[in-house]
Amino acid sequence: MKEIQNINITVDGGYEPETVTAKQGVPTTLTFTRTNTQGCLDVVHSKDFNFETELPIDQTQTVDIDTSKPGTFTYSCGMDMFFGHVEVK
């Protein structure tokens, strides 16, 4: 059976946890759940992973990310005020 990583991130005045770790080369899904109605956190996007998605309140949204290369990659809210990081090792 193929290994898959699922990383849960709570969006509540920021990203919790702010930094997560993913294993290089293993398919990975980030699961965001927004629990706070603060405006700019209703969107999450990443130039590093090439995604942008809306985050409806109290609903999970998943994003598949590329873990083929090691490094630290960033995602942020729609206004680039709150940041989170994925360390691929």
PDB file of N, CA and C in Angstrom:
ATOM      1  N   MET A   1       0.841  -1.183   0.000  1.00  0.00           N
ATOM      2  CA  MET A   1       0.000   0.000   0.000  1.00  0.00           C
ATOM      3  C   MET A   1       0.885   1.245   0.000  1.00  0.00           C
ATOM      4  N   LYS A   2       0.504   2.217  -0.791  1.00  0.00           N
ATOM      5  CA  LYS A   2       1.292   3.428  -0.947  1.00  0.00           C
ATOM      6  C   LYS A   2       1.122   4.347   0.264  1.00  0.00           C
ATOM      7  N   GLU A   3       2.238   4.906   0.722  1.00  0.00           N
ATOM      8  CA  GLU A   3       2.215   5.821   1.858  1.00  0.00           C
ATOM      9  C   GLU A   3       1.691   7.184   1.421  1.00  0.00           C
ATOM     10  N   ILE A   4       0.816   7.766   2.238  1.00  0.00           N
ATOM     11  CA  ILE A   4       0.265   9.096   1.994  1.00  0.00           C
ATOM     12  C   ILE A   4       0.317   9.876   3.304  1.00  0.00           C
ATOM     13  N   GLN A   5       0.679  11.155   3.203  1.00  0.00           N
ATOM     14  CA  GLN A   5       0.702  12.013   4.381  1.00  0.00           C
ATOM     15  C   GLN A   5      -0.485  12.965   4.316  1.00  0.00           C
ATOM     16  N   ASN A   6      -1.184  13.101   5.448  1.00  0.00           N
ATOM     17  CA  ASN A   6      -2.236  14.099   5.559  1.00  0.00           C
ATOM     18  C   ASN A   6      -1.894  14.982   6.747  1.00  0.00           C
ATOM     19  N   ILE A   7      -1.769  16.277   6.499  1.00  0.00           N
ATOM     20  CA  ILE A   7      -1.383  17.232   7.539  1.00  0.00           C
ATOM     21  C   ILE A   7      -2.552  18.173   7.782  1.00  0.00           C
ATOM     22  N   ASN A   8      -3.028  18.203   9.032  1.00  0.00           N
ATOM     23  CA  ASN A   8      -4.160  19.055   9.412  1.00  0.00           C
ATOM     24  C   ASN A   8      -3.665  20.399   9.926  1.00  0.00           C
ATOM     25  N   ILE A   9      -4.271  21.469   9.423  1.00  0.00           N
ATOM     26  CA  ILE A   9      -3.907  22.827   9.819  1.00  0.00           C
ATOM     27  C   ILE A   9      -5.192  23.572  10.179  1.00  0.00           C
ATOM     28  N   THR A  10      -5.234  24.110  11.392  1.00  0.00           N
ATOM     29  CA  THR A  10      -6.369  24.915  11.834  1.00  0.00           C
ATOM     30  C   THR A  10      -6.075  26.381  11.533  1.00  0.00           C
ATOM     31  N   VAL A  11      -7.063  27.058  10.949  1.00  0.00           N
ATOM     32  CA  VAL A  11      -6.927  28.475  10.603  1.00  0.00           C
ATOM     33  C   VAL A  11      -7.778  29.257  11.601  1.00  0.00           C
ATOM     34  N   ASP A  12      -7.101  29.883  12.570  1.00  0.00           N
ATOM     35  CA  ASP A  12      -7.785  30.583  13.649  1.00  0.00           C
ATOM     36  C   ASP A  12      -6.915  31.762  14.081  1.00  0.00           C
ATOM     37  N   GLY A  13      -7.032  32.884  13.372  1.00  0.00           N
ATOM     38  CA  GLY A  13      -6.174  34.033  13.659  1.00  0.00           C
ATOM     39  C   GLY A  13      -4.743  33.797  13.217  1.00  0.00           C
ATOM     40  N   GLY A  14      -4.527  32.842  12.364  1.00  0.00           N
ATOM     41  CA  GLY A  14      -3.220  32.413  11.875  1.00  0.00           C
ATOM     42  C   GLY A  14      -3.310  30.940  11.537  1.00  0.00           C
ATOM     43  N   TYR A  15      -2.178  30.295  11.377  1.00  0.00           N
ATOM     44  CA  TYR A  15      -2.140  28.874  11.029  1.00  0.00           C
ATOM     45  C   TYR A  15      -1.553  28.087  12.193  1.00  0.00           C
ATOM     46  N   GLU A  16      -2.245  27.022  12.590  1.00  0.00           N
ATOM     47  CA  GLU A  16      -1.804  26.211  13.713  1.00  0.00           C
ATOM     48  C   GLU A  16      -1.792  24.745  13.298  1.00  0.00           C
ATOM     49  N   PRO A  17      -0.657  24.080  13.273  1.00  0.00           N
ATOM     50  CA  PRO A  17       0.656  24.649  13.558  1.00  0.00           C
ATOM     51  C   PRO A  17       1.146  25.537  12.408  1.00  0.00           C
ATOM     52  N   GLU A  18       2.028  26.452  12.744  1.00  0.00           N
ATOM     53  CA  GLU A  18       2.553  27.389  11.742  1.00  0.00           C
ATOM     54  C   GLU A  18       3.542  26.706  10.806  1.00  0.00           C
ATOM     55  N   THR A  19       4.294  25.738  11.330  1.00  0.00           N
ATOM     56  CA  THR A  19       5.264  24.994  10.525  1.00  0.00           C
ATOM     57  C   THR A  19       4.962  23.505  10.651  1.00  0.00           C
ATOM     58  N   VAL A  20       4.867  22.833   9.503  1.00  0.00           N
ATOM     59  CA  VAL A  20       4.633  21.395   9.479  1.00  0.00           C
ATOM     60  C   VAL A  20       5.750  20.739   8.678  1.00  0.00           C
ATOM     61  N   THR A  21       5.933  19.448   8.896  1.00  0.00           N
ATOM     62  CA  THR A  21       6.985  18.708   8.204  1.00  0.00           C
ATOM     63  C   THR A  21       6.363  17.611   7.351  1.00  0.00           C
ATOM     64  N   ALA A  22       6.841  17.498   6.108  1.00  0.00           N
ATOM     65  CA  ALA A  22       6.398  16.448   5.195  1.00  0.00           C
ATOM     66  C   ALA A  22       7.609  15.656   4.738  1.00  0.00           C
ATOM     67  N   LYS A  23       7.406  14.362   4.539  1.00  0.00           N
ATOM     68  CA  LYS A  23       8.486  13.498   4.093  1.00  0.00           C
ATOM     69  C   LYS A  23       8.656  13.637   2.573  1.00  0.00           C
ATOM     70  N   GLN A  24       9.886  13.869   2.152  1.00  0.00           N
ATOM     71  CA  GLN A  24      10.171  14.057   0.727  1.00  0.00           C
ATOM     72  C   GLN A  24       9.753  12.822  -0.069  1.00  0.00           C
ATOM     73  N   GLY A  25       9.086  13.065  -1.194  1.00  0.00           N
ATOM     74  CA  GLY A  25       8.724  12.005  -2.120  1.00  0.00           C
ATOM     75  C   GLY A  25       7.443  11.268  -1.778  1.00  0.00           C
ATOM     76  N   VAL A  26       6.813  11.595  -0.652  1.00  0.00           N
ATOM     77  CA  VAL A  26       5.563  10.942  -0.256  1.00  0.00           C
ATOM     78  C   VAL A  26       4.400  11.876  -0.585  1.00  0.00           C
ATOM     79  N   PRO A  27       3.386  11.393  -1.316  1.00  0.00           N
ATOM     80  CA  PRO A  27       2.247  12.250  -1.633  1.00  0.00           C
ATOM     81  C   PRO A  27       1.664  12.860  -0.359  1.00  0.00           C
ATOM     82  N   THR A  28       1.430  14.176  -0.391  1.00  0.00           N
ATOM     83  CA  THR A  28       1.010  14.894   0.812  1.00  0.00           C
ATOM     84  C   THR A  28      -0.192  15.781   0.523  1.00  0.00           C
ATOM     85  N   THR A  29      -1.133  15.759   1.461  1.00  0.00           N
ATOM     86  CA  THR A  29      -2.311  16.607   1.406  1.00  0.00           C
ATOM     87  C   THR A  29      -2.327  17.503   2.635  1.00  0.00           C
ATOM     88  N   LEU A  30      -2.505  18.799   2.408  1.00  0.00           N
ATOM     89  CA  LEU A  30      -2.729  19.735   3.507  1.00  0.00           C
ATOM     90  C   LEU A  30      -4.239  19.885   3.656  1.00  0.00           C
ATOM     91  N   THR A  31      -4.733  19.717   4.877  1.00  0.00           N
ATOM     92  CA  THR A  31      -6.160  19.873   5.153  1.00  0.00           C
ATOM     93  C   THR A  31      -6.339  21.084   6.056  1.00  0.00           C
ATOM     94  N   PHE A  32      -6.961  22.123   5.505  1.00  0.00           N
ATOM     95  CA  PHE A  32      -7.184  23.371   6.230  1.00  0.00           C
ATOM     96  C   PHE A  32      -8.615  23.406   6.768  1.00  0.00           C
ATOM     97  N   THR A  33      -8.773  23.838   8.027  1.00  0.00           N
ATOM     98  CA  THR A  33     -10.097  24.062   8.614  1.00  0.00           C
ATOM     99  C   THR A  33     -10.093  25.436   9.254  1.00  0.00           C
ATOM    100  N   ARG A  34     -10.903  26.340   8.697  1.00  0.00           N
ATOM    101  CA  ARG A  34     -10.972  27.711   9.229  1.00  0.00           C
ATOM    102  C   ARG A  34     -12.059  27.787  10.285  1.00  0.00           C
ATOM    103  N   THR A  35     -11.678  28.221  11.494  1.00  0.00           N
ATOM    104  CA  THR A  35     -12.614  28.294  12.609  1.00  0.00           C
ATOM    105  C   THR A  35     -12.838  29.726  13.077  1.00  0.00           C
ATOM    106  N   ASN A  36     -12.257  30.695  12.381  1.00  0.00           N
ATOM    107  CA  ASN A  36     -12.341  32.093  12.766  1.00  0.00           C
ATOM    108  C   ASN A  36     -12.778  32.888  11.542  1.00  0.00           C
ATOM    109  N   THR A  37     -13.641  33.863  11.723  1.00  0.00           N
ATOM    110  CA  THR A  37     -14.176  34.618  10.581  1.00  0.00           C
ATOM    111  C   THR A  37     -13.317  35.798  10.162  1.00  0.00           C
ATOM    112  N   GLN A  38     -12.112  35.913  10.713  1.00  0.00           N
ATOM    113  CA  GLN A  38     -11.221  37.020  10.340  1.00  0.00           C
ATOM    114  C   GLN A  38     -11.056  37.049   8.821  1.00  0.00           C
ATOM    115  N   GLY A  39     -11.233  38.232   8.234  1.00  0.00           N
ATOM    116  CA  GLY A  39     -11.361  38.409   6.795  1.00  0.00           C
ATOM    117  C   GLY A  39     -10.332  37.783   5.884  1.00  0.00           C
ATOM    118  N   CYS A  40      -9.073  38.156   6.027  1.00  0.00           N
ATOM    119  CA  CYS A  40      -8.096  37.747   5.015  1.00  0.00           C
ATOM    120  C   CYS A  40      -7.741  36.264   5.105  1.00  0.00           C
ATOM    121  N   LEU A  41      -8.148  35.587   6.163  1.00  0.00           N
ATOM    122  CA  LEU A  41      -7.863  34.158   6.288  1.00  0.00           C
ATOM    123  C   LEU A  41      -8.888  33.289   5.555  1.00  0.00           C
ATOM    124  N   ASP A  42      -9.802  33.928   4.808  1.00  0.00           N
ATOM    125  CA  ASP A  42     -10.791  33.147   4.068  1.00  0.00           C
ATOM    126  C   ASP A  42     -10.231  32.593   2.766  1.00  0.00           C
ATOM    127  N   VAL A  43      -8.966  32.923   2.474  1.00  0.00           N
ATOM    128  CA  VAL A  43      -8.266  32.390   1.298  1.00  0.00           C
ATOM    129  C   VAL A  43      -6.869  31.969   1.739  1.00  0.00           C
ATOM    130  N   VAL A  44      -6.400  30.844   1.207  1.00  0.00           N
ATOM    131  CA  VAL A  44      -5.011  30.447   1.424  1.00  0.00           C
ATOM    132  C   VAL A  44      -4.400  30.221   0.044  1.00  0.00           C
ATOM    133  N   HIS A  45      -3.162  30.696  -0.124  1.00  0.00           N
ATOM    134  CA  HIS A  45      -2.506  30.505  -1.412  1.00  0.00           C
ATOM    135  C   HIS A  45      -1.007  30.305  -1.212  1.00  0.00           C
ATOM    136  N   SER A  46      -0.384  29.731  -2.248  1.00  0.00           N
ATOM    137  CA  SER A  46       1.050  29.485  -2.200  1.00  0.00           C
ATOM    138  C   SER A  46       1.627  29.561  -3.603  1.00  0.00           C
ATOM    139  N   LYS A  47       2.600  30.452  -3.774  1.00  0.00           N
ATOM    140  CA  LYS A  47       3.333  30.494  -5.042  1.00  0.00           C
ATOM    141  C   LYS A  47       4.259  29.282  -5.132  1.00  0.00           C
ATOM    142  N   ASP A  48       4.806  28.860  -3.976  1.00  0.00           N
ATOM    143  CA  ASP A  48       5.720  27.709  -3.954  1.00  0.00           C
ATOM    144  C   ASP A  48       5.033  26.432  -4.447  1.00  0.00           C
ATOM    145  N   PHE A  49       3.775  26.234  -4.040  1.00  0.00           N
ATOM    146  CA  PHE A  49       3.042  25.018  -4.411  1.00  0.00           C
ATOM    147  C   PHE A  49       2.003  25.267  -5.499  1.00  0.00           C
ATOM    148  N   ASN A  50       1.891  26.514  -5.960  1.00  0.00           N
ATOM    149  CA  ASN A  50       1.000  26.880  -7.054  1.00  0.00           C
ATOM    150  C   ASN A  50      -0.465  26.510  -6.775  1.00  0.00           C
ATOM    151  N   PHE A  51      -0.999  27.018  -5.647  1.00  0.00           N
ATOM    152  CA  PHE A  51      -2.416  26.831  -5.383  1.00  0.00           C
ATOM    153  C   PHE A  51      -3.009  28.080  -4.741  1.00  0.00           C
ATOM    154  N   GLU A  52      -4.324  28.199  -4.881  1.00  0.00           N
ATOM    155  CA  GLU A  52      -5.111  29.211  -4.174  1.00  0.00           C
ATOM    156  C   GLU A  52      -6.495  28.615  -3.980  1.00  0.00           C
ATOM    157  N   THR A  53      -6.975  28.660  -2.738  1.00  0.00           N
ATOM    158  CA  THR A  53      -8.292  28.095  -2.462  1.00  0.00           C
ATOM    159  C   THR A  53      -9.002  28.907  -1.385  1.00  0.00           C
ATOM    160  N   GLU A  54     -10.310  28.977  -1.506  1.00  0.00           N
ATOM    161  CA  GLU A  54     -11.120  29.632  -0.483  1.00  0.00           C
ATOM    162  C   GLU A  54     -11.301  28.678   0.680  1.00  0.00           C
ATOM    163  N   LEU A  55     -11.431  29.248   1.885  1.00  0.00           N
ATOM    164  CA  LEU A  55     -11.620  28.455   3.092  1.00  0.00           C
ATOM    165  C   LEU A  55     -12.941  28.843   3.758  1.00  0.00           C
ATOM    166  N   PRO A  56     -14.034  28.174   3.399  1.00  0.00           N
ATOM    167  CA  PRO A  56     -15.314  28.460   4.052  1.00  0.00           C
ATOM    168  C   PRO A  56     -15.214  28.152   5.553  1.00  0.00           C
ATOM    169  N   ILE A  57     -15.932  28.895   6.361  1.00  0.00           N
ATOM    170  CA  ILE A  57     -15.865  28.713   7.799  1.00  0.00           C
ATOM    171  C   ILE A  57     -16.357  27.307   8.193  1.00  0.00           C
ATOM    172  N   ASP A  58     -15.609  26.667   9.092  1.00  0.00           N
ATOM    173  CA  ASP A  58     -15.948  25.349   9.654  1.00  0.00           C
ATOM    174  C   ASP A  58     -16.103  24.247   8.613  1.00  0.00           C
ATOM    175  N   GLN A  59     -15.396  24.374   7.488  1.00  0.00           N
ATOM    176  CA  GLN A  59     -15.384  23.309   6.482  1.00  0.00           C
ATOM    177  C   GLN A  59     -13.930  22.988   6.145  1.00  0.00           C
ATOM    178  N   THR A  60     -13.651  21.706   5.933  1.00  0.00           N
ATOM    179  CA  THR A  60     -12.286  21.340   5.566  1.00  0.00           C
ATOM    180  C   THR A  60     -12.087  21.535   4.073  1.00  0.00           C
ATOM    181  N   GLN A  61     -10.880  21.991   3.721  1.00  0.00           N
ATOM    182  CA  GLN A  61     -10.465  22.126   2.323  1.00  0.00           C
ATOM    183  C   GLN A  61      -9.105  21.448   2.210  1.00  0.00           C
ATOM    184  N   THR A  62      -8.948  20.625   1.196  1.00  0.00           N
ATOM    185  CA  THR A  62      -7.686  19.919   1.030  1.00  0.00           C
ATOM    186  C   THR A  62      -6.941  20.428  -0.192  1.00  0.00           C
ATOM    187  N   VAL A  63      -5.612  20.402  -0.077  1.00  0.00           N
ATOM    188  CA  VAL A  63      -4.731  20.803  -1.166  1.00  0.00           C
ATOM    189  C   VAL A  63      -3.613  19.775  -1.240  1.00  0.00           C
ATOM    190  N   ASP A  64      -3.417  19.187  -2.409  1.00  0.00           N
ATOM    191  CA  ASP A  64      -2.294  18.270  -2.613  1.00  0.00           C
ATOM    192  C   ASP A  64      -1.057  19.087  -2.954  1.00  0.00           C
ATOM    193  N   ILE A  65       0.071  18.736  -2.321  1.00  0.00           N
ATOM    194  CA  ILE A  65       1.307  19.481  -2.573  1.00  0.00           C
ATOM    195  C   ILE A  65       2.395  18.554  -3.101  1.00  0.00           C
ATOM    196  N   ASP A  66       3.340  19.130  -3.809  1.00  0.00           N
ATOM    197  CA  ASP A  66       4.465  18.407  -4.401  1.00  0.00           C
ATOM    198  C   ASP A  66       5.602  18.327  -3.381  1.00  0.00           C
ATOM    199  N   THR A  67       5.978  17.117  -3.000  1.00  0.00           N
ATOM    200  CA  THR A  67       7.060  16.929  -2.030  1.00  0.00           C
ATOM    201  C   THR A  67       8.287  16.301  -2.683  1.00  0.00           C
ATOM    202  N   SER A  68       8.431  16.483  -3.982  1.00  0.00           N
ATOM    203  CA  SER A  68       9.549  15.843  -4.684  1.00  0.00           C
ATOM    204  C   SER A  68      10.895  16.495  -4.377  1.00  0.00           C
ATOM    205  N   LYS A  69      10.886  17.755  -3.932  1.00  0.00           N
ATOM    206  CA  LYS A  69      12.143  18.456  -3.638  1.00  0.00           C
ATOM    207  C   LYS A  69      12.168  18.867  -2.170  1.00  0.00           C
ATOM    208  N   PRO A  70      13.335  18.732  -1.518  1.00  0.00           N
ATOM    209  CA  PRO A  70      13.430  19.171  -0.125  1.00  0.00           C
ATOM    210  C   PRO A  70      13.493  20.692  -0.036  1.00  0.00           C
ATOM    211  N   GLY A  71      13.110  21.214   1.120  1.00  0.00           N
ATOM    212  CA  GLY A  71      13.198  22.651   1.343  1.00  0.00           C
ATOM    213  C   GLY A  71      12.076  23.130   2.239  1.00  0.00           C
ATOM    214  N   THR A  72      12.045  24.442   2.460  1.00  0.00           N
ATOM    215  CA  THR A  72      10.976  25.068   3.237  1.00  0.00           C
ATOM    216  C   THR A  72      10.137  25.898   2.280  1.00  0.00           C
ATOM    217  N   PHE A  73       8.852  25.622   2.270  1.00  0.00           N
ATOM    218  CA  PHE A  73       7.918  26.247   1.341  1.00  0.00           C
ATOM    219  C   PHE A  73       6.860  27.005   2.134  1.00  0.00           C
ATOM    220  N   THR A  74       6.339  28.070   1.546  1.00  0.00           N
ATOM    221  CA  THR A  74       5.453  28.987   2.252  1.00  0.00           C
ATOM    222  C   THR A  74       4.063  29.007   1.634  1.00  0.00           C
ATOM    223  N   TYR A  75       3.068  29.195   2.508  1.00  0.00           N
ATOM    224  CA  TYR A  75       1.712  29.515   2.073  1.00  0.00           C
ATOM    225  C   TYR A  75       1.238  30.669   2.956  1.00  0.00           C
ATOM    226  N   SER A  76       0.208  31.386   2.514  1.00  0.00           N
ATOM    227  CA  SER A  76      -0.233  32.555   3.278  1.00  0.00           C
ATOM    228  C   SER A  76      -1.701  32.852   3.027  1.00  0.00           C
ATOM    229  N   CYS A  77      -2.208  33.800   3.811  1.00  0.00           N
ATOM    230  CA  CYS A  77      -3.581  34.269   3.632  1.00  0.00           C
ATOM    231  C   CYS A  77      -3.661  35.126   2.366  1.00  0.00           C
ATOM    232  N   GLY A  78      -4.883  35.502   2.023  1.00  0.00           N
ATOM    233  CA  GLY A  78      -5.101  36.271   0.804  1.00  0.00           C
ATOM    234  C   GLY A  78      -4.384  37.605   0.750  1.00  0.00           C
ATOM    235  N   MET A  79      -4.112  38.209   1.917  1.00  0.00           N
ATOM    236  CA  MET A  79      -3.439  39.505   1.949  1.00  0.00           C
ATOM    237  C   MET A  79      -1.962  39.388   2.316  1.00  0.00           C
ATOM    238  N   ASP A  80      -1.444  38.162   2.382  1.00  0.00           N
ATOM    239  CA  ASP A  80      -0.037  37.903   2.744  1.00  0.00           C
ATOM    240  C   ASP A  80       0.337  38.523   4.093  1.00  0.00           C
ATOM    241  N   MET A  81      -0.583  38.422   5.057  1.00  0.00           N
ATOM    242  CA  MET A  81      -0.316  38.911   6.407  1.00  0.00           C
ATOM    243  C   MET A  81       0.032  37.765   7.363  1.00  0.00           C
ATOM    244  N   PHE A  82      -0.540  36.585   7.119  1.00  0.00           N
ATOM    245  CA  PHE A  82      -0.297  35.401   7.946  1.00  0.00           C
ATOM    246  C   PHE A  82       0.356  34.340   7.082  1.00  0.00           C
ATOM    247  N   PHE A  83       1.394  33.715   7.622  1.00  0.00           N
ATOM    248  CA  PHE A  83       2.166  32.739   6.859  1.00  0.00           C
ATOM    249  C   PHE A  83       2.268  31.415   7.588  1.00  0.00           C
ATOM    250  N   GLY A  84       2.346  30.360   6.805  1.00  0.00           N
ATOM    251  CA  GLY A  84       2.639  29.033   7.306  1.00  0.00           C
ATOM    252  C   GLY A  84       3.727  28.436   6.452  1.00  0.00           C
ATOM    253  N   HIS A  85       4.380  27.400   6.963  1.00  0.00           N
ATOM    254  CA  HIS A  85       5.518  26.800   6.254  1.00  0.00           C
ATOM    255  C   HIS A  85       5.412  25.280   6.255  1.00  0.00           C
ATOM    256  N   VAL A  86       5.853  24.697   5.144  1.00  0.00           N
ATOM    257  CA  VAL A  86       5.967  23.248   5.030  1.00  0.00           C
ATOM    258  C   VAL A  86       7.442  22.952   4.814  1.00  0.00           C
ATOM    259  N   GLU A  87       8.017  22.192   5.731  1.00  0.00           N
ATOM    260  CA  GLU A  87       9.396  21.730   5.585  1.00  0.00           C
ATOM    261  C   GLU A  87       9.350  20.335   4.979  1.00  0.00           C
ATOM    262  N   VAL A  88       9.921  20.192   3.787  1.00  0.00           N
ATOM    263  CA  VAL A  88       9.990  18.898   3.129  1.00  0.00           C
ATOM    264  C   VAL A  88      11.377  18.350   3.354  1.00  0.00           C
ATOM    265  N   LYS A  89      11.457  17.188   4.034  1.00  0.00           N
ATOM    266  CA  LYS A  89      12.750  16.584   4.381  1.00  0.00           C
ATOM    267  C   LYS A  89      12.811  15.157   3.899  1.00  0.00           C
TER     268      LYS A  89
END
